[in-house]
Short mmCIF file of C-alpha atoms in Angstrom, two decimals:
data_model
loop_
_atom_site.label_atom_id
_atom_site.label_comp_id
_atom_site.label_asym_id
_atom_site.label_seq_id
_atom_site.Cartn_x
_atom_site.Cartn_y
_atom_site.Cartn_z
CA UNK A 1 131.86 300.13 54.54
CA UNK A 2 132.09 303.80 56.55
CA UNK A 3 130.36 305.38 53.46
CA UNK A 4 128.65 304.34 50.29
CA UNK A 5 128.71 307.23 47.35
CA UNK A 6 125.88 305.86 45.21
CA UNK A 7 123.52 307.12 42.16
CA UNK A 8 126.44 308.95 40.34
CA UNK A 9 129.09 308.45 37.65
CA UNK A 10 132.35 307.61 39.07
CA UNK A 11 134.83 308.85 36.74
CA UNK A 12 138.08 306.86 37.72
CA UNK A 13 140.27 308.21 35.08
CA UNK A 14 142.06 304.79 35.42
CA UNK A 15 141.56 303.35 32.00
CA UNK A 16 139.51 300.22 31.35
CA UNK A 17 136.29 299.93 33.20
CA UNK A 18 136.64 303.87 33.90
CA UNK A 19 133.13 304.56 35.02
CA UNK A 20 131.08 303.11 37.71
CA UNK A 21 127.55 304.26 39.55
CA UNK A 22 129.08 303.77 43.34
CA UNK A 23 132.32 303.74 45.42
CA UNK A 24 132.65 302.52 49.12
CA UNK A 25 134.90 303.75 51.38
CA UNK A 26 136.26 302.84 54.87
CA UNK A 27 138.95 304.12 56.83
CA UNK A 28 139.26 306.72 54.50
CA UNK A 29 140.22 304.52 51.72
CA UNK A 30 138.37 303.53 48.36
CA UNK A 31 137.44 299.80 49.01
CA UNK A 32 134.78 299.33 46.37
CA UNK A 33 133.48 299.98 43.12
CA UNK A 34 130.26 298.80 41.03
CA UNK A 35 126.89 299.56 40.46
CA UNK A 36 124.59 300.48 43.00
CA UNK A 37 123.47 297.15 43.45
CA UNK A 38 126.99 295.74 44.02
CA UNK A 39 127.99 298.43 46.64
CA UNK A 40 124.41 297.56 48.53
CA UNK A 41 125.75 294.41 49.44
CA UNK A 42 128.52 295.98 51.46
CA UNK A 43 126.35 298.28 53.23
CA UNK A 44 125.05 297.33 56.98
CA UNK A 45 123.20 299.75 59.38
CA UNK A 46 126.42 301.54 60.29
CA UNK A 47 127.28 302.44 56.93
CA UNK A 48 126.44 306.17 55.93
CA UNK A 49 125.08 306.53 52.29
CA UNK A 50 125.44 309.67 49.95
CA UNK A 51 123.10 309.80 46.84
CA UNK A 52 125.02 311.76 44.37
CA UNK A 53 122.00 312.21 42.33
CA UNK A 54 123.85 311.68 39.02
CA UNK A 55 126.54 314.02 39.58
CA UNK A 56 130.45 313.12 38.36
CA UNK A 57 132.90 312.09 41.10
CA UNK A 58 136.43 312.60 39.80
CA UNK A 59 139.60 311.89 42.06
CA UNK A 60 139.82 314.93 44.14
CA UNK A 61 141.46 317.96 42.36
CA UNK A 62 144.96 319.04 43.09
CA UNK A 63 146.68 322.63 43.04
CA UNK A 64 150.21 322.15 42.71
CA UNK A 65 151.24 325.42 43.06
CA UNK A 66 149.52 328.04 45.05
CA UNK A 67 149.81 330.45 48.13
CA UNK A 68 147.25 329.20 50.34
CA UNK A 69 148.71 331.19 53.02
CA UNK A 70 148.99 334.57 51.27
CA UNK A 71 145.77 334.20 49.87
CA UNK A 72 143.98 334.18 53.44
CA UNK A 73 146.43 336.69 54.47
CA UNK A 74 145.16 339.17 51.94
CA UNK A 75 141.55 338.30 51.97
CA UNK A 76 139.71 341.51 53.39
CA UNK A 77 142.11 343.69 51.41
CA UNK A 78 141.26 345.51 48.21
CA UNK A 79 141.01 343.44 45.42
CA UNK A 80 142.10 345.60 42.14
CA UNK A 81 141.54 343.30 39.47
CA UNK A 82 139.18 344.28 36.77
CA UNK A 83 136.54 344.48 35.65
CA UNK A 84 136.18 346.47 39.09
CA UNK A 85 138.99 348.54 38.78
CA UNK A 86 140.13 349.69 35.22
CA UNK A 87 142.27 352.99 36.01
CA UNK A 88 144.07 354.37 38.81
CA UNK A 89 141.49 357.01 39.97
CA UNK A 90 139.30 353.75 40.88
CA UNK A 91 142.48 352.36 42.93
CA UNK A 92 142.57 355.72 44.59
CA UNK A 93 138.97 355.79 45.52
CA UNK A 94 138.93 352.28 47.14
CA UNK A 95 142.17 353.43 49.17
CA UNK A 96 140.38 356.63 50.27
CA UNK A 97 137.23 354.93 51.37
CA UNK A 98 139.74 352.38 53.61
CA UNK A 99 141.16 355.55 55.25
CA UNK A 100 137.88 356.53 56.45
CA UNK A 101 137.37 353.15 58.26
CA UNK A 102 140.89 352.19 59.56
CA UNK A 103 142.57 353.95 62.13
CA UNK A 104 145.50 356.30 61.18
CA UNK A 105 149.00 354.17 61.12
CA UNK A 106 146.75 351.10 60.13
CA UNK A 107 148.08 349.16 56.88
CA UNK A 108 145.92 349.27 53.73
CA UNK A 109 146.88 346.50 51.46
CA UNK A 110 145.24 345.63 47.83
CA UNK A 111 146.29 343.26 45.21
CA UNK A 112 145.76 342.02 41.75
CA UNK A 113 146.26 345.01 39.88
CA UNK A 114 148.08 345.03 36.43
CA UNK A 115 149.42 348.08 34.80
CA UNK A 116 148.88 346.87 31.51
CA UNK A 117 144.77 346.41 32.26
CA UNK A 118 144.99 350.02 33.30
CA UNK A 119 143.64 352.66 31.21
CA UNK A 120 147.08 354.71 32.14
CA UNK A 121 149.19 351.53 30.83
CA UNK A 122 151.29 352.02 33.89
CA UNK A 123 151.99 351.49 37.77
CA UNK A 124 150.61 353.58 40.10
CA UNK A 125 153.31 355.59 42.22
CA UNK A 126 153.68 356.99 45.58
CA UNK A 127 152.81 360.25 43.80
CA UNK A 128 149.50 359.18 43.06
CA UNK A 129 149.03 357.33 46.56
CA UNK A 130 150.05 359.73 48.90
CA UNK A 131 147.30 362.67 48.49
CA UNK A 132 144.64 360.22 49.35
CA UNK A 133 146.44 358.63 52.19
CA UNK A 134 148.59 360.92 54.13
CA UNK A 135 148.14 358.97 57.43
CA UNK A 136 147.97 355.34 56.24
CA UNK A 137 150.72 353.50 54.79
CA UNK A 138 149.76 351.58 51.74
CA UNK A 139 150.84 348.58 49.69
CA UNK A 140 149.51 347.35 46.48
CA UNK A 141 150.41 344.01 45.17
CA UNK A 142 150.98 343.56 41.36
CA UNK A 143 148.67 340.54 40.02
CA UNK A 144 152.18 338.83 39.34
CA UNK A 145 153.10 338.99 42.75
CA UNK A 146 156.84 339.96 41.55
CA UNK A 147 156.03 343.90 42.04
CA UNK A 148 154.26 346.50 44.43
CA UNK A 149 153.66 349.96 44.87
CA UNK A 150 154.05 351.76 48.42
CA UNK A 151 153.04 355.05 49.29
CA UNK A 152 155.68 357.44 51.13
CA UNK A 153 154.77 356.41 54.66
CA UNK A 154 155.17 352.64 53.76
CA UNK A 155 158.24 353.68 52.14
CA UNK A 156 159.27 355.47 55.31
CA UNK A 157 158.54 352.12 57.35
CA UNK A 158 160.79 350.22 55.52
CA UNK A 159 163.98 352.68 55.21
CA UNK A 160 163.35 352.94 51.40
CA UNK A 161 165.12 355.71 50.03
CA UNK A 162 167.25 357.63 47.54
CA UNK A 163 170.59 355.96 49.09
CA UNK A 164 168.63 352.21 49.25
CA UNK A 165 170.59 349.97 46.86
CA UNK A 166 168.66 347.80 44.76
CA UNK A 167 169.05 344.11 46.06
CA UNK A 168 170.30 341.23 43.83
CA UNK A 169 167.65 340.22 41.61
CA UNK A 170 165.52 343.36 42.60
CA UNK A 171 164.66 346.64 41.32
CA UNK A 172 163.70 349.71 43.04
CA UNK A 173 162.14 352.06 40.58
CA UNK A 174 163.29 355.87 40.99
CA UNK A 175 162.50 359.14 39.82
CA UNK A 176 164.94 360.04 36.96
CA UNK A 177 165.91 363.64 38.17
CA UNK A 178 165.99 363.00 42.26
CA UNK A 179 166.71 359.40 42.48
CA UNK A 180 164.27 358.92 44.95
CA UNK A 181 162.02 355.71 44.68
CA UNK A 182 158.60 356.09 42.94
CA UNK A 183 157.32 353.43 45.11
CA UNK A 184 157.38 350.61 42.56
CA UNK A 185 159.42 347.57 43.86
CA UNK A 186 160.13 344.46 41.55
CA UNK A 187 161.20 340.99 42.61
CA UNK A 188 163.62 340.81 45.44
CA UNK A 189 162.93 344.30 46.51
CA UNK A 190 159.11 343.24 46.47
CA UNK A 191 159.79 340.04 48.13
CA UNK A 192 161.99 341.82 51.05
CA UNK A 193 159.00 344.29 51.83
CA UNK A 194 156.50 341.54 51.64
CA UNK A 195 157.86 338.98 53.73
CA UNK A 196 158.74 341.54 56.39
CA UNK A 197 155.04 342.76 56.61
CA UNK A 198 153.84 339.13 56.40
CA UNK A 199 155.85 337.91 59.11
CA UNK A 200 155.16 340.76 61.21
CA UNK A 201 151.20 340.64 60.81
CA UNK A 202 151.27 336.79 61.46
CA UNK A 203 153.47 337.16 64.63
CA UNK A 204 150.88 339.66 65.77
CA UNK A 205 148.10 337.31 65.22
CA UNK A 206 147.58 334.87 68.35
CA UNK A 207 147.38 331.49 67.55
CA UNK A 208 143.16 331.09 67.29
CA UNK A 209 143.23 334.18 64.79
CA UNK A 210 146.14 332.25 62.69
CA UNK A 211 143.92 328.70 63.29
CA UNK A 212 140.83 330.56 61.73
CA UNK A 213 142.61 332.08 58.75
CA UNK A 214 143.62 328.64 57.77
CA UNK A 215 140.28 327.13 58.47
CA UNK A 216 138.54 329.70 56.52
CA UNK A 217 140.78 329.78 53.54
CA UNK A 218 141.28 325.99 53.22
CA UNK A 219 137.68 325.83 52.86
CA UNK A 220 137.75 328.34 50.44
CA UNK A 221 139.79 325.63 48.27
CA UNK A 222 137.60 322.76 49.25
CA UNK A 223 134.76 325.23 47.88
CA UNK A 224 136.34 325.05 44.26
CA UNK A 225 136.74 321.09 44.56
CA UNK A 226 140.27 321.19 45.76
CA UNK A 227 141.52 318.52 48.04
CA UNK A 228 145.29 319.32 48.34
CA UNK A 229 147.33 322.86 47.99
CA UNK A 230 150.70 322.84 46.99
CA UNK A 231 151.76 326.07 49.14
CA UNK A 232 154.61 327.45 46.95
CA UNK A 233 156.19 329.77 49.50
CA UNK A 234 156.57 328.43 53.39
CA UNK A 235 158.53 329.97 56.26
CA UNK A 236 158.79 328.72 59.56
CA UNK A 237 155.87 330.84 60.52
CA UNK A 238 153.50 329.69 57.96
CA UNK A 239 154.34 326.27 58.95
CA UNK A 240 153.67 326.72 62.36
CA UNK A 241 150.42 327.90 61.38
CA UNK A 242 149.60 324.96 59.51
CA UNK A 243 150.94 322.68 62.22
CA UNK A 244 148.37 324.83 64.70
CA UNK A 245 145.48 324.24 62.37
CA UNK A 246 146.06 320.78 61.78
CA UNK A 247 146.46 320.14 65.74
CA UNK A 248 143.18 321.85 65.86
CA UNK A 249 141.30 319.61 63.35
CA UNK A 250 140.77 322.72 61.08
CA UNK A 251 142.80 322.16 58.23
CA UNK A 252 140.11 321.39 55.46
CA UNK A 253 142.44 320.20 52.60
CA UNK A 254 146.01 318.57 52.47
CA UNK A 255 148.89 320.98 52.26
CA UNK A 256 152.12 320.03 50.87
CA UNK A 257 155.04 322.82 51.57
CA UNK A 258 157.37 324.35 49.23
CA UNK A 259 159.94 325.38 51.97
CA UNK A 260 161.18 328.71 50.90
CA UNK A 261 165.36 328.32 50.48
CA UNK A 262 165.99 331.60 52.45
CA UNK A 263 163.98 330.36 55.35
CA UNK A 264 164.76 326.41 55.55
CA UNK A 265 167.93 326.37 57.76
CA UNK A 266 165.81 325.12 60.72
CA UNK A 267 164.52 322.24 58.40
CA UNK A 268 168.03 321.20 57.31
CA UNK A 269 169.44 321.66 60.82
CA UNK A 270 166.75 319.07 62.36
CA UNK A 271 167.27 316.88 59.52
CA UNK A 272 163.89 317.23 58.28
CA UNK A 273 163.83 316.18 54.47
CA UNK A 274 160.90 316.08 51.40
CA UNK A 275 158.18 313.71 53.10
CA UNK A 276 158.51 314.17 56.17
CA UNK A 277 154.89 314.69 58.30
CA UNK A 278 151.45 312.73 57.51
CA UNK A 279 148.60 312.46 54.79
CA UNK A 280 147.08 316.23 55.73
CA UNK A 281 150.41 318.28 56.05
CA UNK A 282 153.85 317.31 54.36
CA UNK A 283 157.12 318.82 53.53
CA UNK A 284 157.77 319.24 50.24
CA UNK A 285 160.60 320.73 48.22
CA UNK A 286 162.81 323.50 48.78
CA UNK A 287 161.53 326.23 46.80
CA UNK A 288 164.06 328.47 44.81
CA UNK A 289 163.51 331.57 43.06
CA UNK A 290 165.55 332.50 39.66
CA UNK A 291 163.59 334.77 37.77
CA UNK A 292 160.83 337.21 37.62
CA UNK A 293 157.38 336.97 35.94
CA UNK A 294 156.25 337.71 32.37
CA UNK A 295 153.29 339.71 33.57
CA UNK A 296 155.65 342.28 34.96
CA UNK A 297 158.33 341.97 32.59
CA UNK A 298 160.93 340.54 34.53
CA UNK A 299 161.30 336.97 33.51
CA UNK A 300 164.75 336.37 32.27
CA UNK A 301 164.39 336.19 28.48
CA UNK A 302 166.60 336.03 25.39
CA UNK A 303 165.33 338.64 23.45
CA UNK A 304 163.88 342.07 24.80
CA UNK A 305 160.19 342.62 25.79
CA UNK A 306 158.01 344.71 23.32
CA UNK A 307 157.01 346.89 26.48
CA UNK A 308 158.98 349.38 28.39
CA UNK A 309 161.44 349.24 29.56
CA UNK A 310 162.12 346.87 26.80
CA UNK A 311 164.98 345.10 28.51
CA UNK A 312 165.27 341.16 28.96
CA UNK A 313 164.35 340.61 32.60
CA UNK A 314 166.33 339.29 35.41
CA UNK A 315 167.61 336.49 37.31
CA UNK A 316 167.96 336.57 41.06
CA UNK A 317 171.49 335.09 41.23
CA UNK A 318 174.17 333.74 38.96
CA UNK A 319 174.57 330.62 37.28
CA UNK A 320 177.32 329.69 39.56
CA UNK A 321 175.03 330.42 42.78
CA UNK A 322 171.95 328.56 41.04
CA UNK A 323 174.42 325.35 40.53
CA UNK A 324 175.66 325.64 44.21
CA UNK A 325 172.05 325.89 45.72
CA UNK A 326 170.85 322.73 43.47
CA UNK A 327 173.85 320.80 44.38
CA UNK A 328 173.27 321.71 48.13
CA UNK A 329 169.79 320.72 48.35
CA UNK A 330 170.07 317.52 45.98
CA UNK A 331 173.20 316.31 47.92
CA UNK A 332 170.90 316.69 51.00
CA UNK A 333 168.01 314.69 49.51
CA UNK A 334 165.34 317.47 49.14
CA UNK A 335 163.23 317.57 45.94
CA UNK A 336 163.72 321.12 44.44
CA UNK A 337 161.58 323.20 42.88
CA UNK A 338 162.76 326.28 41.04
CA UNK A 339 160.38 329.23 40.02
CA UNK A 340 161.47 329.98 36.41
CA UNK A 341 159.63 331.67 33.47
CA UNK A 342 162.06 333.11 30.61
CA UNK A 343 163.50 331.09 28.36
CA UNK A 344 167.04 332.34 29.24
CA UNK A 345 166.72 331.65 32.88
CA UNK A 346 165.13 328.13 31.99
CA UNK A 347 168.22 327.40 30.36
CA UNK A 348 170.37 327.90 33.29
CA UNK A 349 168.02 326.25 35.54
CA UNK A 350 168.46 323.16 33.36
CA UNK A 351 172.22 323.43 33.27
CA UNK A 352 172.20 323.47 37.04
CA UNK A 353 169.86 320.40 37.26
CA UNK A 354 172.34 318.45 34.64
CA UNK A 355 175.09 319.41 36.93
CA UNK A 356 173.67 316.79 39.86
CA UNK A 357 171.75 314.40 37.20
CA UNK A 358 173.87 314.37 34.04
CA UNK A 359 172.38 315.12 30.75
CA UNK A 360 170.07 311.76 31.16
CA UNK A 361 168.22 310.92 34.32
CA UNK A 362 165.47 309.13 35.85
CA UNK A 363 165.45 312.30 38.46
CA UNK A 364 164.72 310.19 41.60
CA UNK A 365 164.19 313.33 43.84
CA UNK A 366 161.58 314.64 41.19
CA UNK A 367 162.93 317.93 40.94
CA UNK A 368 160.62 320.43 39.28
CA UNK A 369 160.14 323.65 37.46
CA UNK A 370 157.43 326.27 38.56
CA UNK A 371 155.97 327.57 35.63
CA UNK A 372 158.15 327.33 32.81
CA UNK A 373 156.42 329.59 30.63
CA UNK A 374 158.98 329.84 27.90
CA UNK A 375 160.24 326.17 27.87
CA UNK A 376 160.88 326.39 23.99
CA UNK A 377 161.55 323.12 21.93
CA UNK A 378 165.38 322.81 22.29
CA UNK A 379 164.65 323.08 26.39
CA UNK A 380 161.59 320.61 26.54
CA UNK A 381 164.10 318.27 24.89
CA UNK A 382 166.64 318.97 27.67
CA UNK A 383 164.08 319.02 30.32
CA UNK A 384 162.74 315.38 29.13
CA UNK A 385 166.15 313.94 29.02
CA UNK A 386 166.44 314.38 32.48
CA UNK A 387 162.91 313.66 33.40
CA UNK A 388 162.10 317.19 35.27
CA UNK A 389 158.63 317.94 36.26
CA UNK A 390 156.55 320.91 35.59
CA UNK A 391 154.14 322.78 37.58
CA UNK A 392 152.13 324.72 35.13
CA UNK A 393 149.21 327.31 35.74
CA UNK A 394 146.52 326.84 32.88
CA UNK A 395 144.41 330.18 34.28
CA UNK A 396 147.25 332.24 33.32
CA UNK A 397 146.27 331.84 29.74
CA UNK A 398 142.78 333.94 30.49
CA UNK A 399 144.04 335.99 33.14
CA UNK A 400 147.47 337.09 32.13
CA UNK A 401 147.49 335.73 28.65
CA UNK A 402 146.68 339.54 26.98
CA UNK A 403 149.71 340.85 28.98
CA UNK A 404 151.66 338.08 27.52
CA UNK A 405 150.50 339.09 23.67
CA UNK A 406 151.71 342.59 24.58
CA UNK A 407 154.96 341.99 26.00
CA UNK A 408 156.01 339.49 23.43
CA UNK A 409 154.06 340.05 20.38
CA UNK A 410 151.86 337.20 18.54
CA UNK A 411 155.02 335.20 17.12
CA UNK A 412 156.81 334.69 20.63
CA UNK A 413 153.65 334.39 22.33
CA UNK A 414 152.58 331.68 19.94
CA UNK A 415 154.93 329.35 21.63
CA UNK A 416 154.34 330.16 25.41
CA UNK A 417 153.10 327.48 28.14
CA UNK A 418 153.81 324.82 25.54
CA UNK A 419 151.62 322.15 27.38
CA UNK A 420 150.74 319.81 24.51
CA UNK A 421 154.07 320.07 23.12
CA UNK A 422 155.59 319.04 26.84
CA UNK A 423 153.15 315.96 27.02
CA UNK A 424 154.13 314.85 23.56
CA UNK A 425 157.49 314.88 24.45
CA UNK A 426 156.68 312.91 27.59
CA UNK A 427 157.14 315.42 30.31
CA UNK A 428 154.79 314.93 33.48
CA UNK A 429 152.50 317.93 34.10
CA UNK A 430 150.97 319.33 37.39
CA UNK A 431 148.32 321.76 37.26
CA UNK A 432 147.49 324.75 39.60
CA UNK A 433 146.63 328.28 39.86
CA UNK A 434 149.23 330.37 41.62
CA UNK A 435 146.48 331.97 43.59
CA UNK A 436 146.21 334.59 44.45
CA UNK A 437 148.26 335.74 41.47
CA UNK A 438 144.95 334.38 39.64
CA UNK A 439 141.83 332.83 40.97
CA UNK A 440 142.01 329.53 42.39
CA UNK A 441 139.56 327.61 40.53
CA UNK A 442 140.51 324.67 38.90
CA UNK A 443 137.40 324.68 36.70
CA UNK A 444 138.95 327.60 34.67
CA UNK A 445 142.08 325.91 34.35
CA UNK A 446 140.14 323.13 32.70
CA UNK A 447 138.74 325.63 30.33
CA UNK A 448 141.86 327.61 29.60
CA UNK A 449 144.16 324.42 28.85
CA UNK A 450 141.65 323.59 26.22
CA UNK A 451 140.24 326.68 24.91
CA UNK A 452 143.77 329.00 24.70
CA UNK A 453 141.59 331.81 25.10
CA UNK A 454 142.32 335.25 27.03
CA UNK A 455 140.17 337.13 28.58
CA UNK A 456 139.70 339.56 25.53
CA UNK A 457 139.11 336.71 23.56
CA UNK A 458 142.27 336.60 21.67
CA UNK A 459 143.98 333.10 20.98
CA UNK A 460 147.07 332.51 23.09
CA UNK A 461 149.35 329.54 21.39
CA UNK A 462 146.34 327.62 20.34
CA UNK A 463 148.38 324.98 18.68
CA UNK A 464 149.46 323.79 22.38
CA UNK A 465 145.57 323.26 23.29
CA UNK A 466 144.82 320.18 25.02
CA UNK A 467 141.80 317.70 25.32
CA UNK A 468 139.68 317.88 28.32
CA UNK A 469 140.92 314.59 29.25
CA UNK A 470 144.76 315.69 29.29
CA UNK A 471 143.85 318.84 31.35
CA UNK A 472 141.78 316.57 33.63
CA UNK A 473 145.02 314.56 34.05
CA UNK A 474 146.94 317.44 35.02
CA UNK A 475 144.68 318.14 38.02
CA UNK A 476 144.81 314.48 39.04
CA UNK A 477 147.23 312.13 38.03
CA UNK A 478 149.86 314.51 37.18
CA UNK A 479 149.82 316.94 40.15
CA UNK A 480 149.82 313.36 42.22
CA UNK A 481 153.14 312.59 40.92
CA UNK A 482 154.66 315.94 41.64
CA UNK A 483 154.03 315.24 45.24
CA UNK A 484 155.02 311.99 45.32
CA UNK A 485 151.34 310.71 45.73
CA UNK A 486 150.56 308.70 42.74
CA UNK A 487 150.08 305.52 44.55
CA UNK A 488 147.50 306.97 46.88
CA UNK A 489 146.18 309.91 44.82
CA UNK A 490 145.16 311.06 41.25
CA UNK A 491 142.53 308.43 40.31
CA UNK A 492 139.66 306.44 41.61
CA UNK A 493 141.10 302.90 42.25
CA UNK A 494 141.06 300.58 45.34
CA UNK A 495 142.89 301.12 48.40
CA UNK A 496 143.81 304.77 47.35
CA UNK A 497 142.57 307.73 49.43
CA UNK A 498 138.84 308.69 49.41
CA UNK A 499 139.58 312.19 47.97
CA UNK A 500 136.77 313.38 45.72
CA UNK A 501 135.75 316.43 43.73
CA UNK A 502 131.95 316.01 42.95
CA UNK A 503 130.57 318.05 39.95
CA UNK A 504 127.15 318.48 38.76
CA UNK A 505 128.58 317.59 34.97
CA UNK A 506 131.12 315.94 33.52
CA UNK A 507 133.60 318.70 31.71
CA UNK A 508 134.27 316.19 28.89
CA UNK A 509 130.46 316.39 27.99
CA UNK A 510 129.93 320.12 28.00
CA UNK A 511 131.31 322.79 25.79
CA UNK A 512 134.66 323.91 27.06
CA UNK A 513 133.66 327.34 27.96
CA UNK A 514 130.78 326.16 30.06
CA UNK A 515 132.91 324.33 32.27
CA UNK A 516 133.65 327.01 34.91
CA UNK A 517 129.80 327.12 35.39
CA UNK A 518 129.55 323.55 36.48
CA UNK A 519 128.64 323.25 40.01
CA UNK A 520 130.88 321.95 42.51
CA UNK A 521 128.44 319.61 44.36
CA UNK A 522 130.71 318.27 47.09
CA UNK A 523 134.56 317.80 48.34
CA UNK A 524 135.64 314.99 49.96
CA UNK A 525 138.82 314.45 51.98
CA UNK A 526 139.73 311.23 53.59
CA UNK A 527 136.15 310.10 52.75
CA UNK A 528 134.76 313.00 54.91
CA UNK A 529 132.76 315.73 53.19
CA UNK A 530 134.48 318.98 53.78
CA UNK A 531 132.15 320.93 51.54
CA UNK A 532 128.64 320.37 50.10
CA UNK A 533 126.84 322.88 48.24
CA UNK A 534 123.67 324.36 49.74
#
């Protein structure tokens, strides 16, 4: 045996004989389970032993939907989330501070503001930003990452002016008198700007800098107990960064790539399909965006939002165009992951899947919906009949829930993120964070799935609360199934990967609101300790 982890509570999440004292690992795989005495028989002088000191060892937590590469890219930028930032003057003060340390012409980037969390209850605009940043282009990303605001220098860099048309599936907010952009961009308009800046900056880095970014960011995932990240927006350049980090031995967690449909031609032409790669880096689904976000009021809903502008959101393409994309990538053999939040958009997504799967299917390519915040009961039934998988984000409940209540009102909000109803219908759910939209900590997600409380302490769809066992399953078994890994991950069983999340206490045995405070003791990938608390 290479390594034996002993003197702990081994929580297998595998039903009968669900706990043990020790687990033995050889060649990166689980080879023995039992008591400390039983495992000692497998030890020799070459065996490394790890004393868990009573800690709880779980199958490694998986974040099924996040933006690892974006998270790393924005590290070091301005964090505009409350409670540190609660009004526009505080944002301006932070920007002004950056202008004193960065050379003229250098970009100032910030993220995670939300207009509904600001005292002014509006987005900042270029008219706010310009006086404090006359020599620096500024871009601030909304917490949803479906909107951003630019100052005038940044608008000029991207050539955005009164004559620039709104892109399909996007909105450029404009001054009603002049038609000039206010600096606020939504969805496709925001994404075009982000992609151009992101690609430009990554290309400007050398390989060593990209590897360091990837190493540091993947370590931050490991520090939270995560062993695998499903990066939900991968382009050829980010894939190259992951490959560079993998070759250098610096990719600390596993990565399952969701490959942006707009940028996947090279994969298609090379004949590469979902599943190509190895245990540390693997090609996943084709990622398609269909609507916006509830948080910035652009998810495609059937009833108007209660907040300005009081419309029904947007879709990024027609139903026919979406159906054609699904037919194309299904025919090529790719798993497909479609971003969609609103009920009107979700109905169109299910129609597109039904055209290739039929009304009843076992969904062999494991097509999935990302978010599915407004999957109302009739939509749940349709999704279940086709066995569509769901990638959900429990931390949205606390972090974005107050904005959802404001946008929908209490009656409609009482049905959002219906995790219990989904599970009772027989849908498979994998949990994630959508980091950096919200924080990446799975312990927060465990708490939120059970308590259903917003940051202001309001209940959000409390009837959809899960048990802690159900919440744990979404971060383990369910998430593993979403990436075709259920036979090698998701539970502590013989011959599965030795990927472990070790917590100082069992989340099932403490008050749910205390789960985020349980220390992560260590994170193990392939039997190797990639993070250990001091």
